[in-house]
PDB file of N, CA and C in Angstrom:
ATOM      1  N   MET A   1      16.665  12.456 -23.600  1.00 57.00           N
ATOM      2  CA  MET A   1      16.987  10.955 -23.787  1.00 57.00           C
ATOM      3  C   MET A   1      16.022  10.461 -24.860  1.00 57.00           C
ATOM      4  N   SER A   2      14.867  10.961 -25.145  1.00 71.00           N
ATOM      5  CA  SER A   2      14.009  10.455 -25.919  1.00 71.00           C
ATOM      6  C   SER A   2      13.463   8.926 -25.504  1.00 71.00           C
ATOM      7  N   LEU A   3      13.068   8.677 -24.252  1.00 73.00           N
ATOM      8  CA  LEU A   3      12.570   7.317 -24.183  1.00 73.00           C
ATOM      9  C   LEU A   3      11.156   7.438 -24.187  1.00 73.00           C
ATOM     10  N   PRO A   4      10.377   6.290 -24.516  1.00 78.00           N
ATOM     11  CA  PRO A   4       9.119   6.180 -24.663  1.00 78.00           C
ATOM     12  C   PRO A   4       8.406   6.239 -23.395  1.00 78.00           C
ATOM     13  N   TYR A   5       7.030   6.430 -23.340  1.00 74.00           N
ATOM     14  CA  TYR A   5       6.409   6.724 -22.040  1.00 74.00           C
ATOM     15  C   TYR A   5       6.534   5.651 -21.094  1.00 74.00           C
ATOM     16  N   GLU A   6       6.347   4.362 -21.441  1.00 75.00           N
ATOM     17  CA  GLU A   6       6.555   3.255 -20.521  1.00 75.00           C
ATOM     18  C   GLU A   6       7.698   3.295 -19.801  1.00 75.00           C
ATOM     19  N   ARG A   7       8.777   3.656 -20.450  1.00 77.00           N
ATOM     20  CA  ARG A   7      10.060   3.458 -19.729  1.00 77.00           C
ATOM     21  C   ARG A   7      10.456   4.718 -18.971  1.00 77.00           C
ATOM     22  N   SER A   8      10.026   5.948 -19.377  1.00 75.00           N
ATOM     23  CA  SER A   8      10.335   7.022 -18.771  1.00 75.00           C
ATOM     24  C   SER A   8       9.508   7.323 -17.320  1.00 75.00           C
ATOM     25  N   THR A   9       8.227   6.868 -17.408  1.00 75.00           N
ATOM     26  CA  THR A   9       7.360   6.985 -16.033  1.00 75.00           C
ATOM     27  C   THR A   9       8.023   5.802 -15.192  1.00 75.00           C
ATOM     28  N   THR A  10       8.312   4.631 -15.673  1.00 75.00           N
ATOM     29  CA  THR A  10       8.656   3.576 -14.886  1.00 75.00           C
ATOM     30  C   THR A  10       9.972   3.960 -14.070  1.00 75.00           C
ATOM     31  N   LEU A  11      10.909   4.532 -14.769  1.00 76.00           N
ATOM     32  CA  LEU A  11      12.190   5.046 -14.212  1.00 76.00           C
ATOM     33  C   LEU A  11      11.976   6.223 -13.155  1.00 76.00           C
ATOM     34  N   ALA A  12      11.099   7.011 -13.595  1.00 75.00           N
ATOM     35  CA  ALA A  12      10.839   8.247 -12.669  1.00 75.00           C
ATOM     36  C   ALA A  12      10.116   7.829 -11.210  1.00 75.00           C
ATOM     37  N   PHE A  13       9.082   6.839 -11.504  1.00 74.00           N
ATOM     38  CA  PHE A  13       8.498   6.359 -10.073  1.00 74.00           C
ATOM     39  C   PHE A  13       9.358   5.557  -9.245  1.00 74.00           C
ATOM     40  N   THR A  14      10.332   4.524  -9.968  1.00 76.00           N
ATOM     41  CA  THR A  14      11.121   3.826  -9.258  1.00 76.00           C
ATOM     42  C   THR A  14      12.159   4.453  -8.511  1.00 76.00           C
ATOM     43  N   ALA A  15      12.793   5.627  -9.155  1.00 72.00           N
ATOM     44  CA  ALA A  15      13.906   6.554  -8.573  1.00 72.00           C
ATOM     45  C   ALA A  15      13.222   7.393  -7.538  1.00 72.00           C
ATOM     46  N   GLY A  16      12.086   7.757  -7.670  1.00 66.00           N
ATOM     47  CA  GLY A  16      11.433   8.630  -6.678  1.00 66.00           C
ATOM     48  C   GLY A  16      10.885   7.931  -5.345  1.00 66.00           C
ATOM     49  N   SER A  17      10.837   6.650  -5.411  1.00 66.00           N
ATOM     50  CA  SER A  17      10.335   6.034  -4.144  1.00 66.00           C
ATOM     51  C   SER A  17      11.289   4.921  -3.648  1.00 66.00           C
ATOM     52  N   ASN A  18      12.785   5.226  -4.016  1.00 68.00           N
ATOM     53  CA  ASN A  18      13.761   3.997  -3.532  1.00 68.00           C
ATOM     54  C   ASN A  18      14.084   4.630  -2.220  1.00 68.00           C
ATOM     55  N   ASP A  19      14.586   3.508  -1.379  1.00 70.00           N
ATOM     56  CA  ASP A  19      15.084   3.507  -0.084  1.00 70.00           C
ATOM     57  C   ASP A  19      14.482   3.996   1.164  1.00 70.00           C
ATOM     58  N   PHE A  20      13.203   4.157   1.037  1.00 73.00           N
ATOM     59  CA  PHE A  20      12.511   4.831   2.311  1.00 73.00           C
ATOM     60  C   PHE A  20      12.659   3.834   3.396  1.00 73.00           C
ATOM     61  N   GLU A  21      12.777   2.372   3.089  1.00 74.00           N
ATOM     62  CA  GLU A  21      12.807   1.561   4.361  1.00 74.00           C
ATOM     63  C   GLU A  21      14.111   1.858   4.989  1.00 74.00           C
ATOM     64  N   LEU A  22      15.151   1.800   4.186  1.00 78.00           N
ATOM     65  CA  LEU A  22      16.430   2.108   4.657  1.00 78.00           C
ATOM     66  C   LEU A  22      16.503   3.500   5.586  1.00 78.00           C
ATOM     67  N   ALA A  23      15.752   4.448   5.179  1.00 77.00           N
ATOM     68  CA  ALA A  23      15.805   5.935   5.752  1.00 77.00           C
ATOM     69  C   ALA A  23      15.286   5.663   7.137  1.00 77.00           C
ATOM     70  N   ILE A  24      14.090   4.740   7.237  1.00 80.00           N
ATOM     71  CA  ILE A  24      13.491   4.520   8.529  1.00 80.00           C
ATOM     72  C   ILE A  24      14.375   3.969   9.598  1.00 80.00           C
ATOM     73  N   ALA A  25      15.177   2.776   8.881  1.00 82.00           N
ATOM     74  CA  ALA A  25      15.932   2.128   9.940  1.00 82.00           C
ATOM     75  C   ALA A  25      17.170   2.805  10.377  1.00 82.00           C
ATOM     76  N   VAL A  26      17.774   3.614   9.622  1.00 83.00           N
ATOM     77  CA  VAL A  26      18.832   4.515   9.861  1.00 83.00           C
ATOM     78  C   VAL A  26      18.444   5.655  10.785  1.00 83.00           C
ATOM     79  N   ALA A  27      17.311   6.148  10.647  1.00 83.00           N
ATOM     80  CA  ALA A  27      16.961   7.067  11.677  1.00 83.00           C
ATOM     81  C   ALA A  27      16.496   6.563  13.009  1.00 83.00           C
ATOM     82  N   ILE A  28      15.945   5.530  13.049  1.00 85.00           N
ATOM     83  CA  ILE A  28      15.683   4.867  14.365  1.00 85.00           C
ATOM     84  C   ILE A  28      17.101   4.371  14.981  1.00 85.00           C
ATOM     85  N   ALA A  29      17.973   3.907  14.132  1.00 89.00           N
ATOM     86  CA  ALA A  29      19.232   3.412  14.745  1.00 89.00           C
ATOM     87  C   ALA A  29      20.037   4.556  15.210  1.00 89.00           C
ATOM     88  N   VAL A  30      20.072   5.589  14.531  1.00 88.00           N
ATOM     89  CA  VAL A  30      20.949   6.750  14.810  1.00 88.00           C
ATOM     90  C   VAL A  30      20.336   7.680  15.779  1.00 88.00           C
ATOM     91  N   PHE A  31      18.961   7.879  15.908  1.00 88.00           N
ATOM     92  CA  PHE A  31      18.521   9.031  16.707  1.00 88.00           C
ATOM     93  C   PHE A  31      17.606   8.210  17.901  1.00 88.00           C
ATOM     94  N   GLY A  32      17.199   6.968  17.785  1.00 89.00           N
ATOM     95  CA  GLY A  32      16.519   6.325  18.676  1.00 89.00           C
ATOM     96  C   GLY A  32      14.971   6.288  18.475  1.00 89.00           C
ATOM     97  N   ILE A  33      14.230   5.298  18.756  1.00 85.00           N
ATOM     98  CA  ILE A  33      12.691   5.267  18.554  1.00 85.00           C
ATOM     99  C   ILE A  33      11.850   6.324  18.850  1.00 85.00           C
ATOM    100  N   ASN A  34      12.147   7.138  19.927  1.00 89.00           N
ATOM    101  CA  ASN A  34      11.286   7.991  20.189  1.00 89.00           C
ATOM    102  C   ASN A  34      11.650   9.446  19.737  1.00 89.00           C
ATOM    103  N   SER A  35      12.709   9.526  18.783  1.00 88.00           N
ATOM    104  CA  SER A  35      13.078  10.752  18.264  1.00 88.00           C
ATOM    105  C   SER A  35      12.049  11.278  17.288  1.00 88.00           C
ATOM    106  N   GLN A  36      12.245  12.643  17.045  1.00 88.00           N
ATOM    107  CA  GLN A  36      11.238  13.273  16.088  1.00 88.00           C
ATOM    108  C   GLN A  36      11.769  12.856  14.695  1.00 88.00           C
ATOM    109  N   ALA A  37      13.140  12.883  14.383  1.00 82.00           N
ATOM    110  CA  ALA A  37      13.611  12.161  13.209  1.00 82.00           C
ATOM    111  C   ALA A  37      13.102  10.759  12.784  1.00 82.00           C
ATOM    112  N   ALA A  38      13.033   9.844  13.763  1.00 83.00           N
ATOM    113  CA  ALA A  38      12.406   8.659  13.445  1.00 83.00           C
ATOM    114  C   ALA A  38      10.902   8.699  13.133  1.00 83.00           C
ATOM    115  N   PHE A  39      10.085   9.538  13.892  1.00 86.00           N
ATOM    116  CA  PHE A  39       8.718   9.820  13.589  1.00 86.00           C
ATOM    117  C   PHE A  39       8.438  10.504  12.292  1.00 86.00           C
ATOM    118  N   ALA A  40       9.409  11.352  11.924  1.00 83.00           N
ATOM    119  CA  ALA A  40       9.216  11.895  10.639  1.00 83.00           C
ATOM    120  C   ALA A  40       9.535  10.821   9.478  1.00 83.00           C
ATOM    121  N   THR A  41      10.404  10.000   9.485  1.00 80.00           N
ATOM    122  CA  THR A  41      10.835   9.048   8.464  1.00 80.00           C
ATOM    123  C   THR A  41       9.613   7.868   8.395  1.00 80.00           C
ATOM    124  N   VAL A  42       9.066   7.713   9.505  1.00 80.00           N
ATOM    125  CA  VAL A  42       7.813   6.711   9.514  1.00 80.00           C
ATOM    126  C   VAL A  42       6.658   7.417   8.899  1.00 80.00           C
ATOM    127  N   ILE A  43       6.324   8.736   9.029  1.00 84.00           N
ATOM    128  CA  ILE A  43       5.125   9.500   8.486  1.00 84.00           C
ATOM    129  C   ILE A  43       5.362   9.563   7.038  1.00 84.00           C
ATOM    130  N   GLY A  44       6.679   9.753   6.492  1.00 79.00           N
ATOM    131  CA  GLY A  44       7.047   9.911   5.230  1.00 79.00           C
ATOM    132  C   GLY A  44       6.339   9.056   4.262  1.00 79.00           C
ATOM    133  N   PRO A  45       6.468   7.877   4.529  1.00 77.00           N
ATOM    134  CA  PRO A  45       5.994   6.692   3.502  1.00 77.00           C
ATOM    135  C   PRO A  45       4.296   6.875   3.375  1.00 77.00           C
ATOM    136  N   LEU A  46       3.625   7.260   4.733  1.00 82.00           N
ATOM    137  CA  LEU A  46       2.354   7.480   4.712  1.00 82.00           C
ATOM    138  C   LEU A  46       1.794   8.539   3.851  1.00 82.00           C
ATOM    139  N   VAL A  47       2.681   9.701   3.701  1.00 84.00           N
ATOM    140  CA  VAL A  47       2.421  10.666   2.762  1.00 84.00           C
ATOM    141  C   VAL A  47       2.828  10.402   1.378  1.00 84.00           C
ATOM    142  N   GLU A  48       3.834   9.691   1.197  1.00 79.00           N
ATOM    143  CA  GLU A  48       4.228   9.291  -0.220  1.00 79.00           C
ATOM    144  C   GLU A  48       3.250   8.642  -1.007  1.00 79.00           C
ATOM    145  N   VAL A  49       2.383   7.693  -0.350  1.00 79.00           N
ATOM    146  CA  VAL A  49       1.270   7.009  -1.270  1.00 79.00           C
ATOM    147  C   VAL A  49       0.287   7.915  -1.929  1.00 79.00           C
ATOM    148  N   PRO A  50      -0.182   8.781  -1.179  1.00 87.00           N
ATOM    149  CA  PRO A  50      -1.150   9.519  -1.885  1.00 87.00           C
ATOM    150  C   PRO A  50      -0.568  10.544  -2.888  1.00 87.00           C
ATOM    151  N   VAL A  51       0.876  11.022  -2.503  1.00 87.00           N
ATOM    152  CA  VAL A  51       1.539  11.761  -3.521  1.00 87.00           C
ATOM    153  C   VAL A  51       1.732  10.936  -4.944  1.00 87.00           C
ATOM    154  N   MET A  52       2.197   9.782  -4.582  1.00 82.00           N
ATOM    155  CA  MET A  52       2.498   9.079  -5.957  1.00 82.00           C
ATOM    156  C   MET A  52       1.238   8.642  -6.810  1.00 82.00           C
ATOM    157  N   VAL A  53       0.176   8.401  -5.997  1.00 86.00           N
ATOM    158  CA  VAL A  53      -0.996   8.375  -6.887  1.00 86.00           C
ATOM    159  C   VAL A  53      -1.370   9.494  -7.493  1.00 86.00           C
ATOM    160  N   ALA A  54      -1.147  10.680  -7.139  1.00 91.00           N
ATOM    161  CA  ALA A  54      -1.480  11.808  -7.643  1.00 91.00           C
ATOM    162  C   ALA A  54      -0.361  12.140  -8.904  1.00 91.00           C
ATOM    163  N   LEU A  55       0.598  11.669  -8.738  1.00 87.00           N
ATOM    164  CA  LEU A  55       1.794  11.736  -9.741  1.00 87.00           C
ATOM    165  C   LEU A  55       1.596  10.653 -10.879  1.00 87.00           C
ATOM    166  N   VAL A  56       0.859   9.651 -10.599  1.00 86.00           N
ATOM    167  CA  VAL A  56       0.464   8.660 -11.598  1.00 86.00           C
ATOM    168  C   VAL A  56      -0.682   9.289 -12.499  1.00 86.00           C
ATOM    169  N   ASN A  57      -1.511  10.059 -11.860  1.00 89.00           N
ATOM    170  CA  ASN A  57      -2.624  10.799 -12.674  1.00 89.00           C
ATOM    171  C   ASN A  57      -1.911  11.997 -13.423  1.00 89.00           C
ATOM    172  N   VAL A  58      -0.932  12.562 -13.037  1.00 90.00           N
ATOM    173  CA  VAL A  58      -0.087  13.656 -13.914  1.00 90.00           C
ATOM    174  C   VAL A  58       0.592  12.911 -14.980  1.00 90.00           C
ATOM    175  N   ALA A  59       1.092  11.629 -14.753  1.00 86.00           N
ATOM    176  CA  ALA A  59       1.848  10.844 -15.814  1.00 86.00           C
ATOM    177  C   ALA A  59       0.939  10.532 -16.968  1.00 86.00           C
ATOM    178  N   PHE A  60      -0.433  10.218 -16.619  1.00 86.00           N
ATOM    179  CA  PHE A  60      -1.415   9.804 -17.548  1.00 86.00           C
ATOM    180  C   PHE A  60      -1.861  10.911 -18.270  1.00 86.00           C
ATOM    181  N   TYR A  61      -1.885  12.213 -17.717  1.00 88.00           N
ATOM    182  CA  TYR A  61      -2.187  13.412 -18.306  1.00 88.00           C
ATOM    183  C   TYR A  61      -0.951  13.905 -19.466  1.00 88.00           C
ATOM    184  N   PHE A  62       0.228  13.680 -19.053  1.00 84.00           N
ATOM    185  CA  PHE A  62       1.283  14.018 -19.992  1.00 84.00           C
ATOM    186  C   PHE A  62       1.436  12.742 -20.947  1.00 84.00           C
ATOM    187  N   LYS A  63       0.953  11.577 -20.598  1.00 82.00           N
ATOM    188  CA  LYS A  63       0.850  10.629 -21.821  1.00 82.00           C
ATOM    189  C   LYS A  63       0.056  11.168 -22.941  1.00 82.00           C
ATOM    190  N   LYS A  64      -1.092  11.741 -22.573  1.00 81.00           N
ATOM    191  CA  LYS A  64      -2.015  12.093 -23.755  1.00 81.00           C
ATOM    192  C   LYS A  64      -1.258  13.257 -24.210  1.00 81.00           C
ATOM    193  N   ARG A  65      -0.709  14.102 -23.591  1.00 81.00           N
ATOM    194  CA  ARG A  65      -0.195  15.541 -24.212  1.00 81.00           C
ATOM    195  C   ARG A  65       1.144  15.297 -24.976  1.00 81.00           C
ATOM    196  N   ILE A  66       2.082  14.545 -24.195  1.00 78.00           N
ATOM    197  CA  ILE A  66       3.461  14.526 -24.957  1.00 78.00           C
ATOM    198  C   ILE A  66       3.787  13.379 -25.692  1.00 78.00           C
ATOM    199  N   PHE A  67       3.166  12.305 -25.229  1.00 72.00           N
ATOM    200  CA  PHE A  67       3.565  10.880 -25.974  1.00 72.00           C
ATOM    201  C   PHE A  67       2.465  10.552 -26.852  1.00 72.00           C
ATOM    202  N   ARG A  68       1.800  11.524 -27.322  1.00 71.00           N
ATOM    203  CA  ARG A  68       0.394  11.088 -28.149  1.00 71.00           C
ATOM    204  C   ARG A  68       0.942  10.291 -29.412  1.00 71.00           C
ATOM    205  N   ASN A  69       1.860  10.629 -30.016  1.00 67.00           N
ATOM    206  CA  ASN A  69       2.098  10.180 -31.485  1.00 67.00           C
ATOM    207  C   ASN A  69       3.365   8.958 -31.430  1.00 67.00           C
ATOM    208  N   LYS A  70       3.882   8.748 -30.227  1.00 61.00           N
ATOM    209  CA  LYS A  70       4.972   7.869 -29.960  1.00 61.00           C
ATOM    210  C   LYS A  70       4.364   6.540 -30.031  1.00 61.00           C
ATOM    211  N   THR A  71       5.097   5.582 -30.513  1.00 61.00           N
ATOM    212  CA  THR A  71       4.664   4.133 -30.560  1.00 61.00           C
ATOM    213  C   THR A  71       5.026   3.464 -29.174  1.00 61.00           C
ATOM    214  N   ALA A  72       4.233   2.521 -28.938  1.00 60.00           N
ATOM    215  CA  ALA A  72       4.704   1.814 -27.710  1.00 60.00           C
ATOM    216  C   ALA A  72       5.860   0.855 -27.922  1.00 60.00           C
ATOM    217  N   LEU A  73       6.433   0.317 -26.770  1.00 61.00           N
ATOM    218  CA  LEU A  73       7.581  -0.437 -26.887  1.00 61.00           C
ATOM    219  C   LEU A  73       7.126  -1.956 -27.341  1.00 61.00           C
ATOM    220  N   PRO A  74       7.944  -2.652 -28.220  1.00 65.00           N
ATOM    221  CA  PRO A  74       7.391  -3.960 -28.688  1.00 65.00           C
ATOM    222  C   PRO A  74       7.573  -4.960 -27.355  1.00 65.00           C
ATOM    223  N   ARG A  75       6.494  -5.635 -27.267  1.00 67.00           N
ATOM    224  CA  ARG A  75       6.513  -6.783 -26.103  1.00 67.00           C
ATOM    225  C   ARG A  75       7.606  -7.760 -26.460  1.00 67.00           C
ATOM    226  N   PRO A  76       8.417  -7.987 -25.467  1.00 68.00           N
ATOM    227  CA  PRO A  76       9.487  -9.091 -25.499  1.00 68.00           C
ATOM    228  C   PRO A  76       9.062 -10.284 -25.802  1.00 68.00           C
ATOM    229  N   ALA A  77       9.573 -10.976 -26.691  1.00 65.00           N
ATOM    230  CA  ALA A  77       9.261 -12.555 -27.084  1.00 65.00           C
ATOM    231  C   ALA A  77       9.223 -13.521 -25.826  1.00 65.00           C
ATOM    232  N   PRO A  78       8.269 -14.419 -25.764  1.00 69.00           N
ATOM    233  CA  PRO A  78       8.198 -15.122 -24.462  1.00 69.00           C
ATOM    234  C   PRO A  78       9.575 -16.256 -24.694  1.00 69.00           C
ATOM    235  N   ILE A  79      10.025 -16.477 -23.413  1.00 72.00           N
ATOM    236  CA  ILE A  79      11.100 -17.462 -23.371  1.00 72.00           C
ATOM    237  C   ILE A  79      10.505 -18.862 -22.853  1.00 72.00           C
ATOM    238  N   PHE A  80      10.735 -19.747 -23.718  1.00 66.00           N
ATOM    239  CA  PHE A  80      10.207 -21.036 -23.375  1.00 66.00           C
ATOM    240  C   PHE A  80      11.358 -22.034 -23.119  1.00 66.00           C
ATOM    241  N   ARG A  81      11.387 -22.755 -22.066  1.00 65.00           N
ATOM    242  CA  ARG A  81      12.516 -23.711 -21.737  1.00 65.00           C
ATOM    243  C   ARG A  81      12.170 -25.137 -22.232  1.00 65.00           C
ATOM    244  N   GLU A  82      12.995 -25.580 -22.817  1.00 63.00           N
ATOM    245  CA  GLU A  82      12.894 -27.101 -23.280  1.00 63.00           C
ATOM    246  C   GLU A  82      13.041 -27.943 -22.123  1.00 63.00           C
ATOM    247  N   GLU A  83      12.268 -28.840 -21.888  1.00 62.00           N
ATOM    248  CA  GLU A  83      12.208 -29.903 -20.964  1.00 62.00           C
ATOM    249  C   GLU A  83      13.229 -30.997 -21.388  1.00 62.00           C
ATOM    250  N   SER A  84      14.089 -31.234 -20.469  1.00 59.00           N
ATOM    251  CA  SER A  84      14.975 -32.356 -20.922  1.00 59.00           C
ATOM    252  C   SER A  84      14.282 -33.861 -20.806  1.00 59.00           C
ATOM    253  N   GLY A  85      14.529 -34.651 -21.711  1.00 56.00           N
ATOM    254  CA  GLY A  85      13.626 -35.866 -21.714  1.00 56.00           C
ATOM    255  C   GLY A  85      14.566 -36.958 -21.020  1.00 56.00           C
ATOM    256  N   ASN A  86      15.102 -36.909 -19.848  1.00 55.00           N
ATOM    257  CA  ASN A  86      16.025 -37.651 -19.116  1.00 55.00           C
ATOM    258  C   ASN A  86      15.223 -38.984 -18.672  1.00 55.00           C
TER     259      ASN A  86
END
């Protein structure tokens, strides 16, 4: 797809961490609060945070290796709203 670093890493991390709150709610609703499935889905986000921090470091490594010569995305122009003089 040839996306720049900023977009590719943002999309990867967003896609990788979506919907864990929903998974916790569904597991508790379906299996009950004392089930092993509910316990596993609660522990999942506790494991996810250190894994995501490690993956951020991996992304920084690949930024230096793969995206070395790519230019950054241009910053969007600021949006100014005109105030009505009523």
